Short mmCIF file of C-alpha atoms in Angstrom, two decimals:
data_model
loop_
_atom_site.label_atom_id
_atom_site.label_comp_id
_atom_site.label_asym_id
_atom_site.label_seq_id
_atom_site.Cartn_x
_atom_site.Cartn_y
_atom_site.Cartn_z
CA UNK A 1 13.82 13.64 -10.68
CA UNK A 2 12.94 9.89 -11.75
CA UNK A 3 10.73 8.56 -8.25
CA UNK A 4 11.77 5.15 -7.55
CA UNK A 5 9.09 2.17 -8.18
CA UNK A 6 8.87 -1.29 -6.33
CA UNK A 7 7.41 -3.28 -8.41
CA UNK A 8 6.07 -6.24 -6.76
CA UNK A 9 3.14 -9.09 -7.96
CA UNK A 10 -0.11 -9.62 -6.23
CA UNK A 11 0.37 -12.67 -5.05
CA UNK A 12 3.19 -11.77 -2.84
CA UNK A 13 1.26 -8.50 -1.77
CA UNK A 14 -1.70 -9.99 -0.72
CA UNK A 15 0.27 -13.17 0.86
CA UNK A 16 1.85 -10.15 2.84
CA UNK A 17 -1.06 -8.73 4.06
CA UNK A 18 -2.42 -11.79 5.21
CA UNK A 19 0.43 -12.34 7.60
CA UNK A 20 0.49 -9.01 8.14
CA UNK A 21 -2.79 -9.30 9.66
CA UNK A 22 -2.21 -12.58 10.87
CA UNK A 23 0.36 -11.64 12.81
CA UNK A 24 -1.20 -8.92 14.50
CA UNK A 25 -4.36 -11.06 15.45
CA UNK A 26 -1.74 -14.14 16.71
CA UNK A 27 0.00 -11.39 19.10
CA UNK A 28 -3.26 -9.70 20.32
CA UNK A 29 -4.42 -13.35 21.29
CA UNK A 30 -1.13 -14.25 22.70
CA UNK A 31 -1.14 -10.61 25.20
CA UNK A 32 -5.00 -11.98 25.87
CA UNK A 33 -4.36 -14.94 26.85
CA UNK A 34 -0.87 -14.69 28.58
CA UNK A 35 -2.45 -11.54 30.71
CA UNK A 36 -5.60 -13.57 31.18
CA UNK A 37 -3.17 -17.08 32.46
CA UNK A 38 -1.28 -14.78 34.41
CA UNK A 39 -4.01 -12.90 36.39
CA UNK A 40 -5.92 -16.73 36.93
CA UNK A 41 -2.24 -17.82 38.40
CA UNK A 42 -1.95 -14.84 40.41
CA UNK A 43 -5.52 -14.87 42.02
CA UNK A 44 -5.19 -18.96 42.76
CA UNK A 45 -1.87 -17.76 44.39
CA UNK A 46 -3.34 -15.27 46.66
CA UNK A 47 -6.34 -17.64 47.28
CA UNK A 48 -3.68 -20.51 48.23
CA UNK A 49 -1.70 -18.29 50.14
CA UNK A 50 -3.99 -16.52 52.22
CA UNK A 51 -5.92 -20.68 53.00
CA UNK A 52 -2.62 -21.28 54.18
CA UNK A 53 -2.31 -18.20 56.62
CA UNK A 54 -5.82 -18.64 57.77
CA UNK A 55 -4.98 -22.23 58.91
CA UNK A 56 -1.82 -21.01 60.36
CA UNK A 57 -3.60 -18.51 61.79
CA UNK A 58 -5.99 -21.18 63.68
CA UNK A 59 -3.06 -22.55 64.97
CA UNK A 60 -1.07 -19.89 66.32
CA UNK A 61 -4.32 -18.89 68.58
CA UNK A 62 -3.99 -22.20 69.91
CA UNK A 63 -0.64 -22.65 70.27
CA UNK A 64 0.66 -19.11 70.09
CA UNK A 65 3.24 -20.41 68.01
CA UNK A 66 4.01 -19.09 64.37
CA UNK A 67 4.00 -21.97 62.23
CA UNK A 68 4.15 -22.87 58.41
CA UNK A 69 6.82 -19.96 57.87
CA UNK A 70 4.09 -17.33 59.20
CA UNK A 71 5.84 -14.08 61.16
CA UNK A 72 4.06 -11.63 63.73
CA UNK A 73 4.85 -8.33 63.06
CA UNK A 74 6.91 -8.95 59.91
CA UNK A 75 8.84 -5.25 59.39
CA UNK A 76 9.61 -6.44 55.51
CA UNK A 77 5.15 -6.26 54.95
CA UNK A 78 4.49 -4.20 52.06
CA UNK A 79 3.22 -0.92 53.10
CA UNK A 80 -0.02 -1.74 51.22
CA UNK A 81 -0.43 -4.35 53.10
CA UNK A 82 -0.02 -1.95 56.59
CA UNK A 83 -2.41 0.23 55.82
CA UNK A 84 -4.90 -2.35 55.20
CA UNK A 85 -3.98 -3.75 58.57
CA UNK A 86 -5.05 -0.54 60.05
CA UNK A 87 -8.24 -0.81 58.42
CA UNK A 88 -8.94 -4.20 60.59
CA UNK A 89 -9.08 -5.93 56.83
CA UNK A 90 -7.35 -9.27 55.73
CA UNK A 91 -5.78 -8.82 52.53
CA UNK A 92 -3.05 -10.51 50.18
CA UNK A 93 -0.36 -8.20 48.27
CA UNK A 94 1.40 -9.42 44.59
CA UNK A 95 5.00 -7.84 44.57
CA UNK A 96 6.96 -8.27 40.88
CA UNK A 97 10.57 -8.88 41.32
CA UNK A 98 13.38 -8.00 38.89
CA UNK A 99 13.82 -11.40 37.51
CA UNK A 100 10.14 -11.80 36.54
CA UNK A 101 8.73 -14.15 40.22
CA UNK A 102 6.37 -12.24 41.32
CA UNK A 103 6.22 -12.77 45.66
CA UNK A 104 3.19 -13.35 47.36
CA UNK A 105 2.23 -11.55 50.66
CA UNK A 106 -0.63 -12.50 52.93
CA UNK A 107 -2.07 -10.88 55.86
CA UNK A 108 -4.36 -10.72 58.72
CA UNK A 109 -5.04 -8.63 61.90
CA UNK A 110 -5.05 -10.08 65.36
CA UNK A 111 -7.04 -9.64 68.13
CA UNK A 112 -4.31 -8.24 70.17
CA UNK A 113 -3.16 -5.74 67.15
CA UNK A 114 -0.40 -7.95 66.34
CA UNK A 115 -0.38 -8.71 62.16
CA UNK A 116 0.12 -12.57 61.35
CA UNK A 117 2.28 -12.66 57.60
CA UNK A 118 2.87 -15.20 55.43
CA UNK A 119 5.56 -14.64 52.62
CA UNK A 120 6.16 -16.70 49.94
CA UNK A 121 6.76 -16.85 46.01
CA UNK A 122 4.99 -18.76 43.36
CA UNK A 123 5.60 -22.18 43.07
CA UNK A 124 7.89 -23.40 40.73
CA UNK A 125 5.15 -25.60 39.12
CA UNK A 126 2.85 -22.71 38.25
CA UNK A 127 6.26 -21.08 36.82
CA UNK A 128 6.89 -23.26 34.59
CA UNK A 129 3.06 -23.79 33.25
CA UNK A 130 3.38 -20.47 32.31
CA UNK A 131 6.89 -20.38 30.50
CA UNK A 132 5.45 -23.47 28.48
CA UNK A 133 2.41 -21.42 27.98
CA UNK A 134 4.23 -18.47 26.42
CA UNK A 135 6.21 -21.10 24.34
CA UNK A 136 3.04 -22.32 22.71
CA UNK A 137 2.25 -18.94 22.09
CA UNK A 138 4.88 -17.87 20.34
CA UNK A 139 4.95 -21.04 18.30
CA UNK A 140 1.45 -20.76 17.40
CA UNK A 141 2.07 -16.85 16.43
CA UNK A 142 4.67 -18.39 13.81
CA UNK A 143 3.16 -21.36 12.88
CA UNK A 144 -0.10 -18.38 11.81
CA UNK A 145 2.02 -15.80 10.49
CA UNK A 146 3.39 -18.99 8.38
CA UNK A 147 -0.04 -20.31 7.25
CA UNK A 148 -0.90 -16.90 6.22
CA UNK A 149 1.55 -16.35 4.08
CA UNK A 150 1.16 -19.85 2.25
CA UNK A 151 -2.48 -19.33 2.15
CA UNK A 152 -1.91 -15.60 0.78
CA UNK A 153 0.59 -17.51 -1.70
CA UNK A 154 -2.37 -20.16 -2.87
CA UNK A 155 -4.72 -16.42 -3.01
CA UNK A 156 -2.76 -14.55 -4.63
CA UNK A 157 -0.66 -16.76 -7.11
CA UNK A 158 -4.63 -17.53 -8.60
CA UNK A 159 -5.87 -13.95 -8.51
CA UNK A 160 -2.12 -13.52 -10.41
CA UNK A 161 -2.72 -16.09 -12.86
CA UNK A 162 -5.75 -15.13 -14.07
CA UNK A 163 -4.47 -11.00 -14.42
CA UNK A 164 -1.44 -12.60 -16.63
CA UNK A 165 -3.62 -14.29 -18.46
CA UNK A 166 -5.86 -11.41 -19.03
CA UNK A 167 -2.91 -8.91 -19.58
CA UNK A 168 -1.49 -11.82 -22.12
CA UNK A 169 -4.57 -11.77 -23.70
CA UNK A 170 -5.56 -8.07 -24.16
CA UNK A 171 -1.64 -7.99 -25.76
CA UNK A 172 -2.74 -9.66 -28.02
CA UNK A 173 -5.82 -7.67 -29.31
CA UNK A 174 -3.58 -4.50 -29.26
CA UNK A 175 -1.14 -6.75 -31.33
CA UNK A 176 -4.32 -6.93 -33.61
CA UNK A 177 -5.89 -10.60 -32.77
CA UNK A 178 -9.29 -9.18 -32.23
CA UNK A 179 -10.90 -12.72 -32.44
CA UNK A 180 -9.25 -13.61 -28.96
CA UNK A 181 -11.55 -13.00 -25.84
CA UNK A 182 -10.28 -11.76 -22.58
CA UNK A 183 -13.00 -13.51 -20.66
CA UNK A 184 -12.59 -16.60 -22.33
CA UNK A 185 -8.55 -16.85 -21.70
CA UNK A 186 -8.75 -16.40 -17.96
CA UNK A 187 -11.28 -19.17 -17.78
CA UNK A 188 -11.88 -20.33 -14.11
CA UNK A 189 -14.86 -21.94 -11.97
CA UNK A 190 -14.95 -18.47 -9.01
CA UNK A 191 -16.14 -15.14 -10.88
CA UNK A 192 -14.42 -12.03 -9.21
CA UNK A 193 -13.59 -8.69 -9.84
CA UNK A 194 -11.36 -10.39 -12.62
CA UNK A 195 -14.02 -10.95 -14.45
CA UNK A 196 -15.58 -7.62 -14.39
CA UNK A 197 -12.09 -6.66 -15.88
CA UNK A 198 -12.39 -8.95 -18.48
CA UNK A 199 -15.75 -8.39 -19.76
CA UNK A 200 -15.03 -4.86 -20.17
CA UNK A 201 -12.49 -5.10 -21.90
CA UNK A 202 -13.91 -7.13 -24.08
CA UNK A 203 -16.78 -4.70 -24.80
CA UNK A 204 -14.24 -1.95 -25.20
CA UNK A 205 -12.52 -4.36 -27.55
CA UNK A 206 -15.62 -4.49 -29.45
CA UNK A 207 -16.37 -0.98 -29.60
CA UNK A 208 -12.99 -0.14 -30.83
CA UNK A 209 -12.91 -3.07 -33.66
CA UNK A 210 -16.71 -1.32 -35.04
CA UNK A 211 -15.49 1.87 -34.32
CA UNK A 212 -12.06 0.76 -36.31
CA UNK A 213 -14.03 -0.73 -39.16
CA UNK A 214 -16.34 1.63 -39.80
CA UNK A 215 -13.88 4.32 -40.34
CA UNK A 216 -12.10 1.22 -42.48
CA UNK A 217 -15.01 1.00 -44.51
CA UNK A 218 -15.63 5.01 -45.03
CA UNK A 219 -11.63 5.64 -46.32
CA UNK A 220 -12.19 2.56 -48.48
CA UNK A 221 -15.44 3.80 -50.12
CA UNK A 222 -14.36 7.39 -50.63
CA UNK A 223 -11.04 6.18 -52.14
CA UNK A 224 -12.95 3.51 -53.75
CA UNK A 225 -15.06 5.97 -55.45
CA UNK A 226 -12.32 8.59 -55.97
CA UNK A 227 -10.80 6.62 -58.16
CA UNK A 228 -13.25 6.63 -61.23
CA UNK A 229 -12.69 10.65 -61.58
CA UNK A 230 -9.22 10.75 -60.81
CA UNK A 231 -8.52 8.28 -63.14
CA UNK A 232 -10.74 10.56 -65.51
CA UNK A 233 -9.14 13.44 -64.54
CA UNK A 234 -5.62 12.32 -65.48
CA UNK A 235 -6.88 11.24 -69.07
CA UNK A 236 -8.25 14.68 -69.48
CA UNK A 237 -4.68 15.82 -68.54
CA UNK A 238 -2.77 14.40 -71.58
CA UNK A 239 -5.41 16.01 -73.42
CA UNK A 240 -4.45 19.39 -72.42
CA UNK A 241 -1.69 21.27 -74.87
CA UNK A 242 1.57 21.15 -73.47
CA UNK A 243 2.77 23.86 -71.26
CA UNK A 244 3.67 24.54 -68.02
CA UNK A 245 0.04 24.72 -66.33
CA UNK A 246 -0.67 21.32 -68.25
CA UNK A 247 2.45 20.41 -66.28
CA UNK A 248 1.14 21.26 -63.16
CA UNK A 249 -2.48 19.97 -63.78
CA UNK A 250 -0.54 16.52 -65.04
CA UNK A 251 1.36 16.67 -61.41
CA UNK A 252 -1.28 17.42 -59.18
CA UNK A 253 -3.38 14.72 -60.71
CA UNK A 254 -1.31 11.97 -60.78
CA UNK A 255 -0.08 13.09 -56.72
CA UNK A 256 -3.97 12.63 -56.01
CA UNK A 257 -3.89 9.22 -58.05
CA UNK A 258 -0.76 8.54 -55.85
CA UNK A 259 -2.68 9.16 -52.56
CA UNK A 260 -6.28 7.15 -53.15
CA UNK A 261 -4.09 4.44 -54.25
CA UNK A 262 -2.41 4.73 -50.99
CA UNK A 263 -5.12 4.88 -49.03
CA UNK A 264 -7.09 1.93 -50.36
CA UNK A 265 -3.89 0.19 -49.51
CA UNK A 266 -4.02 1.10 -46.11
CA UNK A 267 -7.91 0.00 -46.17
CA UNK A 268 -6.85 -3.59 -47.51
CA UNK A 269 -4.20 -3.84 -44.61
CA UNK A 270 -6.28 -2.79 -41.60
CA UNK A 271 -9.13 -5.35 -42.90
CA UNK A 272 -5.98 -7.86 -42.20
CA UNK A 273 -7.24 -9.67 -45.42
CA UNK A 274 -3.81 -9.50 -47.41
CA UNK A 275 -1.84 -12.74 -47.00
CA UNK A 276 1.82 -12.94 -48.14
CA UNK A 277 2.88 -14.72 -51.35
CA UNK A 278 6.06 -16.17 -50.40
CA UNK A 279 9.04 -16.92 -51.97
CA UNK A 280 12.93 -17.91 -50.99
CA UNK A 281 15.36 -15.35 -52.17
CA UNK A 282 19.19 -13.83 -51.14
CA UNK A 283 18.11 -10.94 -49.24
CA UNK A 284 21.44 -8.95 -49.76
CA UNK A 285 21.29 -9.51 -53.28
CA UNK A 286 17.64 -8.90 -53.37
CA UNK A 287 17.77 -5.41 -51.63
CA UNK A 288 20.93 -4.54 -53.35
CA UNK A 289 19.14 -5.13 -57.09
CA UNK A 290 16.11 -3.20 -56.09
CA UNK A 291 17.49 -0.46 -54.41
CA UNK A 292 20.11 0.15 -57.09
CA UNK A 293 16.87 0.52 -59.51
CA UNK A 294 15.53 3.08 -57.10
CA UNK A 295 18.20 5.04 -56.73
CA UNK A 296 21.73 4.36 -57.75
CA UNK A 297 23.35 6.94 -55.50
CA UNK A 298 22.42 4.75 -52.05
CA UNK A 299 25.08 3.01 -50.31
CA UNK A 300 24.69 -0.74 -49.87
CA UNK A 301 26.63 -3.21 -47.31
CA UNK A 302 25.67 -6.37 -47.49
CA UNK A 303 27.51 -7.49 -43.79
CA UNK A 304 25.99 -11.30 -44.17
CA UNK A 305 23.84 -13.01 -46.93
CA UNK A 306 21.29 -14.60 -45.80
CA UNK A 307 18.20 -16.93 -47.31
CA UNK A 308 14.52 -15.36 -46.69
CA UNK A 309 11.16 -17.37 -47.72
CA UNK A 310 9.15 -13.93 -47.90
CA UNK A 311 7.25 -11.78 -49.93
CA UNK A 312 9.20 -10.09 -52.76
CA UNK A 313 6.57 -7.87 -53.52
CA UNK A 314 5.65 -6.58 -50.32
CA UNK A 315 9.52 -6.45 -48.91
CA UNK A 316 10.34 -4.16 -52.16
CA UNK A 317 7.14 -1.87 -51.04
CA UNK A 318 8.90 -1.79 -47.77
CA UNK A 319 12.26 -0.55 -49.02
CA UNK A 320 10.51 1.72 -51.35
CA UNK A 321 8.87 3.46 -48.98
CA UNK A 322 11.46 3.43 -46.09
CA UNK A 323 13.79 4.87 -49.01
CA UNK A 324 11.46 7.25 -50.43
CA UNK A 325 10.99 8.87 -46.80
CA UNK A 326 14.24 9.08 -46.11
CA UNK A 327 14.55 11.15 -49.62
CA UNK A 328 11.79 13.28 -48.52
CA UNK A 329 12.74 13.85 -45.16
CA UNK A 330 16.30 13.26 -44.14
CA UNK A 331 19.21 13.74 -46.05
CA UNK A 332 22.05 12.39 -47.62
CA UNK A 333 23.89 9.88 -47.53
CA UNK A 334 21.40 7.55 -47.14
CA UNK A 335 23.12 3.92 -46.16
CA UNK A 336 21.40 0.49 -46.81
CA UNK A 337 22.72 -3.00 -44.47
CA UNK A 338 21.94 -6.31 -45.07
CA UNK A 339 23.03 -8.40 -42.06
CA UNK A 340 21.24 -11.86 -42.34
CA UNK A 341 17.73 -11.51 -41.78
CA UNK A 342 17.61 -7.73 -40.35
CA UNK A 343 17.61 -4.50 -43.11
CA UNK A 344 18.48 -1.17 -41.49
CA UNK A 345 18.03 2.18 -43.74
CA UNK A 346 19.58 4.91 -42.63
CA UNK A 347 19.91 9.04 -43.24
CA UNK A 348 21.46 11.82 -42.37
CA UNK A 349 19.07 14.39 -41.76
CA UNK A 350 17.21 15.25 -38.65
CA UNK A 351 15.56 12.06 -37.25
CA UNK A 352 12.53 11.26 -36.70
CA UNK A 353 9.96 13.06 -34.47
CA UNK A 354 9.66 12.10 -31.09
CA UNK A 355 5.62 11.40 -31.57
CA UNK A 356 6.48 8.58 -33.92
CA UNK A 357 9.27 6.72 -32.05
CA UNK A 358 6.95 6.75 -29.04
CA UNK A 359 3.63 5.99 -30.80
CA UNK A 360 4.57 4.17 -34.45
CA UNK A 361 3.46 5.79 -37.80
CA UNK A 362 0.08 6.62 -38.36
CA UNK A 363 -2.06 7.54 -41.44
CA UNK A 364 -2.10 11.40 -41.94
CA UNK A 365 0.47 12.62 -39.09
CA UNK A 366 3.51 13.64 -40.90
CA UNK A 367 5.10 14.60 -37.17
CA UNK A 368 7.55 17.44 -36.88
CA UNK A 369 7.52 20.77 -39.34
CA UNK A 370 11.31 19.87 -39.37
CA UNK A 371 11.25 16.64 -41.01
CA UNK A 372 7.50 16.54 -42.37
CA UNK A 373 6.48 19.38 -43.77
CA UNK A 374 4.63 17.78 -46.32
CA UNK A 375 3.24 14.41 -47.16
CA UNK A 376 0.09 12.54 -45.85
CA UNK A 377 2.11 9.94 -43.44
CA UNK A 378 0.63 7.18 -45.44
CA UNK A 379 4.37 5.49 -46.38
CA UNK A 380 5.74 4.43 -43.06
CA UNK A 381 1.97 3.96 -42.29
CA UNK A 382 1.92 1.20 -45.54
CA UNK A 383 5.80 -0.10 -44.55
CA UNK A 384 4.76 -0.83 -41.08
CA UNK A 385 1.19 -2.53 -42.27
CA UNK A 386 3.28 -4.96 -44.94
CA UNK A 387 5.44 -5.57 -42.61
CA UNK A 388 2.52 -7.08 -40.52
CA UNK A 389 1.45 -9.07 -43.56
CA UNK A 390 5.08 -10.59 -43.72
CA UNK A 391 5.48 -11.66 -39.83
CA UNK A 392 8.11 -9.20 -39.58
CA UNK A 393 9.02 -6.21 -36.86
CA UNK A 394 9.59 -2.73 -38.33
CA UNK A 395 11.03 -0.46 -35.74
CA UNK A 396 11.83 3.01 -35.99
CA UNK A 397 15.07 5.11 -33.80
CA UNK A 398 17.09 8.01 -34.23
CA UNK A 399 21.25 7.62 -34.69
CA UNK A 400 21.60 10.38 -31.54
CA UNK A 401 19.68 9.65 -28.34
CA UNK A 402 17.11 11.93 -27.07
CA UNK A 403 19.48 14.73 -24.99
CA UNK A 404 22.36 13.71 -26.58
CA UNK A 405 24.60 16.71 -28.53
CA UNK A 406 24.45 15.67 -32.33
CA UNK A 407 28.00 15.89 -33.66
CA UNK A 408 28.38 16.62 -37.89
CA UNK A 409 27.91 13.56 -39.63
CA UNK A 410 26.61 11.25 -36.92
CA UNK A 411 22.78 11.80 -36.45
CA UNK A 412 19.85 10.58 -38.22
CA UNK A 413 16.79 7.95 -38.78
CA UNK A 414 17.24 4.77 -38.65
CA UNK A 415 14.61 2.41 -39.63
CA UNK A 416 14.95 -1.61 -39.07
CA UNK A 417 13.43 -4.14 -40.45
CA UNK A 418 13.62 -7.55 -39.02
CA UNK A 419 12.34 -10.32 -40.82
CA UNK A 420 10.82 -13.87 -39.55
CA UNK A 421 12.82 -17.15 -39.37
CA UNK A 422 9.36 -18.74 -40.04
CA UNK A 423 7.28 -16.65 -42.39
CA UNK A 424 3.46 -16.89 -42.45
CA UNK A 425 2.08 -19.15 -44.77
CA UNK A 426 -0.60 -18.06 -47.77
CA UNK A 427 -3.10 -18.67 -45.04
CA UNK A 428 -1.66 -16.18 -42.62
CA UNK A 429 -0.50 -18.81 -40.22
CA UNK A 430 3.02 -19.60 -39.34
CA UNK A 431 4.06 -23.33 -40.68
CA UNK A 432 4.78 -26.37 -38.41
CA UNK A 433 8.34 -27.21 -36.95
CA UNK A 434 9.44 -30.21 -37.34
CA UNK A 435 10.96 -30.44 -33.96
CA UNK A 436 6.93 -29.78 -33.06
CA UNK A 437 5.45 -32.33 -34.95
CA UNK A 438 7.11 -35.15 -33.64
#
């Protein structure tokens, strides 16, 4: 069962944290401070309150008349308040209401065990101080939550940046540009973690690229100096009488011939030293002339002709090899299309192993016992390396999808070759526009 993925960028995870947190500081301040208003309200209240009921109190000993909205004996006093009374203590009692006004009691004991009240609510005034408190609050709470995520925007959309460029940049060594520098392509003033990224990579880059050359230069030398006795070794061959075992001698040879050559092709690619000698030809009738010289019996459609500036040389070592694979390995018919710029080459036979549509060819993994049995791996390994040399895309699928029930007649490999608008000049760069130039 496929688990579903969120993908989301670090800028906008980090700008989410930020008011994440931001948020949760604003509120805790807010519940501080709002608690902290309300209690200082409350106290000055009771403090007000119970200044008025001692000054009423003064009076009512004089006068023995209840004034300023006092009551003796009040049956509505909290029973807090009562037992407090008992106690022969003044005291002042907060009661919350439904609607949020909170009424203030005040109390005292007489000296004739009557209780002297005073009832009242908080004034308006203090009210509405503290509704334009909580306004500011809240305001401030979005105004930070707000700020936070702009500020995580500013954060992150750098920190972003600078992985893109980085990812961008180690693309393009696994594209092969090993002269480009991860460090040097995210640039920036502020070293971070970033950084740290990039220099390893770069040092794993390295490693890799002496790794990759030294194994370069080893297959080069050995097929380098395989050469001399091969090359002696066929010679010897035609002296042999004929026969069948000077047949097989001849064969064997001349299959070992076939493979150093091979491999000190592969050499010359990987040291991406082998520029492209270009020239402008029809493509369909190009492919159509060569493979009708390599093997008559392969269907050709030419769907749309189009003009190429390419390599002839290297784009018949393509076909060659594409073609002579799909002899080896697949099965007939074998179908050729030319449809402007883009060659397909197609069989009938069992596709191609799952290892090399996921990974590409390499050198001496033939894949699957059911289409490779035998060979080095060294053609698609050569097609796919000229097709580098000609700025083109070589791309490798089967006719019937992974899963899929392969009907009679319908399956197969199908290799593509898609060829440059712009072809790289003898210096291995790609020319000017003139749309660019201006």
């Amino acid at each position: 069962m496929k688990r579903l993925v969120l993908r989301t960028g670090v800028r906008w995870k980090i700008s989410i944290a930020i008011a994440a947190v931001g948020a949760l500081v604003a509120v805790a301040l807010s519940l501080v401070v709002h608690n902290s208003a309300r209690v200082s309200m409350l106290d000055n209240a009771r403090e007000f309150q119970m200044e008025r009921l001692l000054f009423a109190q003064r009076m009512y000993e004089t006068t023995k008349d209840p004034k300023f909205g006092t009551k003796i004996n009040d049956p509505a006093l909290p029973r807090d308040l009562h037992r407090k009374m008992k106690e022969g203590r003044r005291a002042t009692f907060v009661h919350e209401n439904a609607n949020g006004s909170p009424d203030i009691w005040a109390a005292v004991p007489m000296s004739n065990g009557s209780v002297l009240s005073l009832h009242g609510t908080v004034a308006d005034r203090s009210a509405s101080i503290m509704s334009a408190l909580d306004r500011s609050l809240i305001i401030g709470s979005v105004a930070v939550v707000f700020g936070g995520c702009a500020l995580g925007v500013l954060i992150g959309g750098q920190l972003s940046r600078r992985l893109r460029k980085a990812a961008a940049a180690a693309g393009r060594v696994a594209q092969g540009n090993t002269d480009v520098r991860v460090g040097e392509a995210i640039g920036g003033l502020v070293r971070d973690e970033t950084d740290e990224l990039a220099r390893a990579v770069d040092a794993l880059t390295d490693a890799l690229n002496a790794r990759i050359e030294a194994e370069r230069r080893v297959t080069a030398d050995i097929a380098h100096e395989l050469r001399t006795p091969v090359t002696g070794l066929l010679t010897a061959a035609e002296l042999l009488p004929p026969g069948r075992p000077t047949e097989l001698v001849r064969d064997r040879a001349q299959a070992m011939r076939t493979l150093v050559e091979d491999v000190l092709e592969v050499a010359r690619l990987d040291s991406a030293s082998e520029r492209a000698e270009l020239q402008e030809i029809a493509l369909g009738e190009f492919v159509g002339r060569r493979v009708s010289l390599l093997n008559p019996d392969i269907r050709i459609q030419v769907v749309h002709e189009s003009w190429v500036n390419t390599d002839p040389r290297r784009l018949e070592r393509i076909l060659g090899n594409l073609l002579a694979n799909a002899a080896k390995h697949g099965a007939t018919p074998v179908e050729v299309t030319v449809e402007g710029r883009v060659v397909r080459v197609r069989d009938h036979g069992p596709g191609f192993p799952e290892a090399l549509l996921r990974e590409g060819p390499s050198r001496f993994r033939t894949g699957a016992t059911d289409r490779a049995g035998h060979g080095h791996g060294l053609g698609l390994t050569i097609a796919a390396g000229q097709a580098r040399v000609l700025g083109a895309r070589l791309t490798f699928r089967n006719a019937t999808p992974e899963g899929a029930v392969e009907r009679e007649g319908e399956g197969g490999a199908i290799a593509v070759l898609w060829l440059p608008e712009h072809a790289p000049t003898a210096t291995g760069s790609f020319p000017m526009l003139p749309h660019l130039m201006d």
